[in-house]
PDB file of C-alpha atoms in Angstrom:
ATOM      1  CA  UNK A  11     -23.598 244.204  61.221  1.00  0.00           C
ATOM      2  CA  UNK A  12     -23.055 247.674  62.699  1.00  0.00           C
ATOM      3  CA  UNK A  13     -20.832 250.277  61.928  1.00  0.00           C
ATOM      4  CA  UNK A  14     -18.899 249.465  65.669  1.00  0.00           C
ATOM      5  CA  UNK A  15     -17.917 245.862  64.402  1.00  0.00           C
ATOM      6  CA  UNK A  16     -16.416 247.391  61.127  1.00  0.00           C
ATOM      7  CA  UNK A  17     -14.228 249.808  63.346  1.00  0.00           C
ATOM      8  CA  UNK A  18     -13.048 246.760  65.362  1.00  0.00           C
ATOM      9  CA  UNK A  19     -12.570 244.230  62.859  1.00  0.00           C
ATOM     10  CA  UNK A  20      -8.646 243.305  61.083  1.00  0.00           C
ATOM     11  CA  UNK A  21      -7.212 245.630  58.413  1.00  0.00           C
ATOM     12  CA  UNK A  22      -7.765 242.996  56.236  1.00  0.00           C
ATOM     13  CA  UNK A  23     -12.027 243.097  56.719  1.00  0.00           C
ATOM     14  CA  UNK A  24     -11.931 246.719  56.944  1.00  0.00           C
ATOM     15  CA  UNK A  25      -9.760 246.748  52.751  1.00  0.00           C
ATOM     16  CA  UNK A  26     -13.078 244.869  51.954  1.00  0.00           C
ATOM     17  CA  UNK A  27     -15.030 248.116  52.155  1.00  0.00           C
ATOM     18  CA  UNK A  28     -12.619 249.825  50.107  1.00  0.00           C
ATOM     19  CA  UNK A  29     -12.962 247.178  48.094  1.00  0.00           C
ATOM     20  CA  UNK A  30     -16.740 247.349  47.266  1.00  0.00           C
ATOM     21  CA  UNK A  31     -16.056 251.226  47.036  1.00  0.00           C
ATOM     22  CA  UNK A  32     -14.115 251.120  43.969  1.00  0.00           C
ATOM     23  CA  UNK A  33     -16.481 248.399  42.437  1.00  0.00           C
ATOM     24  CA  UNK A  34     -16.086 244.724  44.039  1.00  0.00           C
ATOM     25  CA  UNK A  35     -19.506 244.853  45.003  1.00  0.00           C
ATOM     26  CA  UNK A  36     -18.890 240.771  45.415  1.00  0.00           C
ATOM     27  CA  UNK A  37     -16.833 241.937  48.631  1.00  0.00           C
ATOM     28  CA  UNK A  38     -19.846 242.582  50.273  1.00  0.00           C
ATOM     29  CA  UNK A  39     -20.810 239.208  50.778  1.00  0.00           C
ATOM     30  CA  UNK A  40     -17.655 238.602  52.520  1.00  0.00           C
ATOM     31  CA  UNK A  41     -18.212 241.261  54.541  1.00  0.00           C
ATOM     32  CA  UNK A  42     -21.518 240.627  55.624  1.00  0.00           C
ATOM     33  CA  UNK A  43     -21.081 236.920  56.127  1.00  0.00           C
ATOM     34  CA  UNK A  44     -22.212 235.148  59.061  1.00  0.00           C
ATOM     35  CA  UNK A  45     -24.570 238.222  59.585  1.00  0.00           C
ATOM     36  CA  UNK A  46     -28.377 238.171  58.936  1.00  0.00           C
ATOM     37  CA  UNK A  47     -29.175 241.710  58.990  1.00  0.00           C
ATOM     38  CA  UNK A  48     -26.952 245.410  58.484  1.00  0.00           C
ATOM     39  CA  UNK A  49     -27.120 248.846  60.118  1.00  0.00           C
ATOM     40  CA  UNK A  50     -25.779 251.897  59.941  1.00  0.00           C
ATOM     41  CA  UNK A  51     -23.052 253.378  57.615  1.00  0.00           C
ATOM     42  CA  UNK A  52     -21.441 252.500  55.429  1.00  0.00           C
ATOM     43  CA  UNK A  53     -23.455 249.271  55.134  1.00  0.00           C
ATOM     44  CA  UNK A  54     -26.964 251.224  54.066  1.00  0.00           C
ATOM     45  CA  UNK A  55     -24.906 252.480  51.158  1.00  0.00           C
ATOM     46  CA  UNK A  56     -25.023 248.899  49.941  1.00  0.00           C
ATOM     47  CA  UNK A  57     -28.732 248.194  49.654  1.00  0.00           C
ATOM     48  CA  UNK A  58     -28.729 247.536  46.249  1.00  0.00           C
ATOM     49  CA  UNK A  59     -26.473 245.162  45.851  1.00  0.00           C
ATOM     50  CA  UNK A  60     -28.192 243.148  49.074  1.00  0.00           C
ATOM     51  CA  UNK A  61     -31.897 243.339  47.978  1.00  0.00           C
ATOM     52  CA  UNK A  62     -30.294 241.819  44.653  1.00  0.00           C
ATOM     53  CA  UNK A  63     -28.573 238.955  46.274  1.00  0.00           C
ATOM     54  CA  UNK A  64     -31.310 238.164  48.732  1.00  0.00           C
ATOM     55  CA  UNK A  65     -34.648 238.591  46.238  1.00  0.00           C
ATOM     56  CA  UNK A  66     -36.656 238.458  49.761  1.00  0.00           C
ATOM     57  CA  UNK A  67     -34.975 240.514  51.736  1.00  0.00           C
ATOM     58  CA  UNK A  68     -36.890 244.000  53.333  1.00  0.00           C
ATOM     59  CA  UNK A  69     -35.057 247.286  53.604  1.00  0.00           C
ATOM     60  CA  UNK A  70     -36.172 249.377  57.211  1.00  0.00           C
ATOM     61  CA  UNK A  71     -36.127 252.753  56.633  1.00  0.00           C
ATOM     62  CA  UNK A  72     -36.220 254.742  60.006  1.00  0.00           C
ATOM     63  CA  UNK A  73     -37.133 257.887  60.082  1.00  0.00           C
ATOM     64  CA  UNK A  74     -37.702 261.160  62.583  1.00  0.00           C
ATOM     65  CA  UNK A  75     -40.334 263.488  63.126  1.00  0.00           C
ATOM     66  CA  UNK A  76     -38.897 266.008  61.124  1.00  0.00           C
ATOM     67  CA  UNK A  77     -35.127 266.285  59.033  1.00  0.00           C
ATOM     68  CA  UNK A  78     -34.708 269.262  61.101  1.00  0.00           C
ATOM     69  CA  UNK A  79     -34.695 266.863  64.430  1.00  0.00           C
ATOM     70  CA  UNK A  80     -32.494 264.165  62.681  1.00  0.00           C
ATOM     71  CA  UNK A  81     -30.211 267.018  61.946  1.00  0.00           C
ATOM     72  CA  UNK A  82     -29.928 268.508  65.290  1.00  0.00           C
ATOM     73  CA  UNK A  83     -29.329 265.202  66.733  1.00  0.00           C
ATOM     74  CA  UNK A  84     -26.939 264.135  64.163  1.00  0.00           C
ATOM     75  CA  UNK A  85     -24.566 267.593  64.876  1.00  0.00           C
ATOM     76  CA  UNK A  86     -24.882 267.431  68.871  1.00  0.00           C
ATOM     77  CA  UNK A  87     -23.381 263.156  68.368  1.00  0.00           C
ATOM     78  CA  UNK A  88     -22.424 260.907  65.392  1.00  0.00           C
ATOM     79  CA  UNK A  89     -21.401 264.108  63.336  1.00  0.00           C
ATOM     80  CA  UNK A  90     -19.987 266.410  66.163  1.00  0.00           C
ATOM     81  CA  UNK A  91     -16.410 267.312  66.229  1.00  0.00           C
ATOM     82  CA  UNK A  92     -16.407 266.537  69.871  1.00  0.00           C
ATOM     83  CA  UNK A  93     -17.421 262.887  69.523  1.00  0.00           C
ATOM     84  CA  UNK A  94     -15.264 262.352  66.961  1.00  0.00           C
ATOM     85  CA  UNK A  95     -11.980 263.471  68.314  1.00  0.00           C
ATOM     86  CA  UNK A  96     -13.127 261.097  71.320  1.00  0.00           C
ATOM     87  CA  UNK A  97     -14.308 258.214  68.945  1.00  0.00           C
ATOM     88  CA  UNK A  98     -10.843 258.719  66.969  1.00  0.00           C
ATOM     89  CA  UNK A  99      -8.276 259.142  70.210  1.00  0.00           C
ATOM     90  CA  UNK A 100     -10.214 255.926  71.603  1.00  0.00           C
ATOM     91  CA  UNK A 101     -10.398 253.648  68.654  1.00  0.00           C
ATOM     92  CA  UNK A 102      -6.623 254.947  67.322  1.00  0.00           C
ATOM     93  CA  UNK A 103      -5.522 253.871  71.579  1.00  0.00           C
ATOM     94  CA  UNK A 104      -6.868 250.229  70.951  1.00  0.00           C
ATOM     95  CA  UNK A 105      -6.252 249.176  67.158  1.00  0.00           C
ATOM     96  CA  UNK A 106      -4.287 252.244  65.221  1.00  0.00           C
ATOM     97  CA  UNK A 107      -3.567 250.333  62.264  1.00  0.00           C
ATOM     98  CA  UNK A 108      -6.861 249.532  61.178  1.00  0.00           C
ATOM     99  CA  UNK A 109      -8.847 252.261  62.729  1.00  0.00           C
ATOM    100  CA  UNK A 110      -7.126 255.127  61.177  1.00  0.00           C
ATOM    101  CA  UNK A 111      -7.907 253.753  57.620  1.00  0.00           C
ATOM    102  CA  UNK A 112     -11.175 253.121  58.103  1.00  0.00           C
ATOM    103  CA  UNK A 113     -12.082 256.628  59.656  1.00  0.00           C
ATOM    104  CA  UNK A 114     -10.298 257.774  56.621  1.00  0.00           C
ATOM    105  CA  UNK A 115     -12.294 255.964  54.371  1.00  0.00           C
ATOM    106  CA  UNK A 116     -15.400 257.016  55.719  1.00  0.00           C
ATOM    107  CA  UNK A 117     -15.223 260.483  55.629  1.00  0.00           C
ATOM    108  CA  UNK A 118     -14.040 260.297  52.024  1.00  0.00           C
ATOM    109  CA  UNK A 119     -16.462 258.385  51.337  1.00  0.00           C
ATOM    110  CA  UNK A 120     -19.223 260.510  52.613  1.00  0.00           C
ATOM    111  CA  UNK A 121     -17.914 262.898  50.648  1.00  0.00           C
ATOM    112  CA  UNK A 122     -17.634 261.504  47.568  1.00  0.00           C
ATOM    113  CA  UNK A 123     -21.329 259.735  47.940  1.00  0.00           C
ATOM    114  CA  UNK A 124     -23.139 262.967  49.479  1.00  0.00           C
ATOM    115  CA  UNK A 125     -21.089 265.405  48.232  1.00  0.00           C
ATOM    116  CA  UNK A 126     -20.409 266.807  51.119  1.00  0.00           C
ATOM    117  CA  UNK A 127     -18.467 265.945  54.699  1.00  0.00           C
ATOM    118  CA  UNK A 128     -21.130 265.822  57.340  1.00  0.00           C
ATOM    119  CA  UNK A 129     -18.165 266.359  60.019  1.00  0.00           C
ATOM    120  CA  UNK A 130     -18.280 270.044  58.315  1.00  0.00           C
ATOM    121  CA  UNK A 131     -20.391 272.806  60.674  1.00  0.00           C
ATOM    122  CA  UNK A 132     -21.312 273.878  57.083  1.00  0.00           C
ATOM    123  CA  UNK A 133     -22.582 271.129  55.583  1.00  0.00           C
ATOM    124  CA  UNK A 134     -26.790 270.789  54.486  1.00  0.00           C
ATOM    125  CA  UNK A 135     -27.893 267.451  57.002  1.00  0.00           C
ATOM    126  CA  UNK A 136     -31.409 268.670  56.461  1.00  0.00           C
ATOM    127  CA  UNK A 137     -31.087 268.115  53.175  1.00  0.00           C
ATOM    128  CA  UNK A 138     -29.048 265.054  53.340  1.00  0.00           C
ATOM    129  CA  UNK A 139     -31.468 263.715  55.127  1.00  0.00           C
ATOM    130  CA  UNK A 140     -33.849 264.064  52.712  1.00  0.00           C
ATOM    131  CA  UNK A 141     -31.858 263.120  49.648  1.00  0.00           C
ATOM    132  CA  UNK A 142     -31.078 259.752  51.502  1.00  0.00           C
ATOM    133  CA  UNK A 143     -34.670 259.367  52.353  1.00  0.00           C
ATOM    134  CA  UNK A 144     -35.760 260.110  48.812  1.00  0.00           C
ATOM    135  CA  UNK A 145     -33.312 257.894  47.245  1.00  0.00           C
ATOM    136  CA  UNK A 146     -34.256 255.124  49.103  1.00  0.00           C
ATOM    137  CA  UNK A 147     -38.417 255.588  48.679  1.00  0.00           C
ATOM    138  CA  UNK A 148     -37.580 255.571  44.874  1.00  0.00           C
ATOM    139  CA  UNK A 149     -35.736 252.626  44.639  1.00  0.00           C
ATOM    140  CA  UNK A 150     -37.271 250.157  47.283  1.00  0.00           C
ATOM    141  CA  UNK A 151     -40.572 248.727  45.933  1.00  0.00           C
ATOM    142  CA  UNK A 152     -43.074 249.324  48.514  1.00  0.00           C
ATOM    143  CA  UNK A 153     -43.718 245.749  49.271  1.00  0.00           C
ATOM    144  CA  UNK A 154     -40.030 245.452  50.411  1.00  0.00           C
ATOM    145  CA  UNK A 155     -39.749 248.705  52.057  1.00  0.00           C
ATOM    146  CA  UNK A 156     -40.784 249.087  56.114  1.00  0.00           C
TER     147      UNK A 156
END
């Protein structure tokens, strides 16, 4: 499952999200059904909750050379006001509906999980980066974490 299908999928699929935001964490199995492995946001904010349900399950955590390099590359695509005027003109052109609320929900909901809106020139990735990272190393046990 990658953050793409999410952005394509029915209204209905994409209130499951919102869903497991205020709570239903039980939405996320409806949400990730028929799927065998996650990527991407806001998926990787549900970890947790997955490494609970499937006891066997590994979590990959990729990494760069440096935060500084992740953060660069972050602000030039994925967090660049550029791309996501052209991500939001193209996704609102094919399926405005469902699109719309979703890109809504996930910039509140990196703000209310980060504390900050990455789509803001002012915003800390460097250190995003490495609260994500460090949250992640504390709460995977090593023998599940790649």
């Amino acid at each position: 499952h990658h953050m793409s299908v999410a952005m394509l999928q029915p209204r209905q699929k994409v209130k499951l999200w919102k869903d497991v935001y205020e709570g239903d964490e039980s939405s996320l199995l409806k949400i990730f059904e028929g799927y065998r492995s996650f990527l991407d946001y806001p998926g990787c904010l549900c970890y947790e909750f997955l490494m609970r349900t499937n006891p066997n399950a590994k979590v990959v955590l990729t990494v760069r050379d440096s935060p500084q390099q992740w953060a660069r590359s972050a602000r030039t695509t994925i967090f660049s006001q550029t791309t996501f005027r052209r991500w939001f003109l193209r996704i609102m052109f094919c399926f405005p509906l469902t699109n719309i609320y979703y890109l809504q929900f996930i910039q509140k909901l990196s703000v209310e999980k980060h504390g900050a809106d990455p789509l803001d020139a002012s915003c800390d990735l460097v250190k995003l980066y490495n609260d994500w990272n460090r949250t992640v190393k504390s709460t995977v046990a090593k023998n599940r974490l790649l």
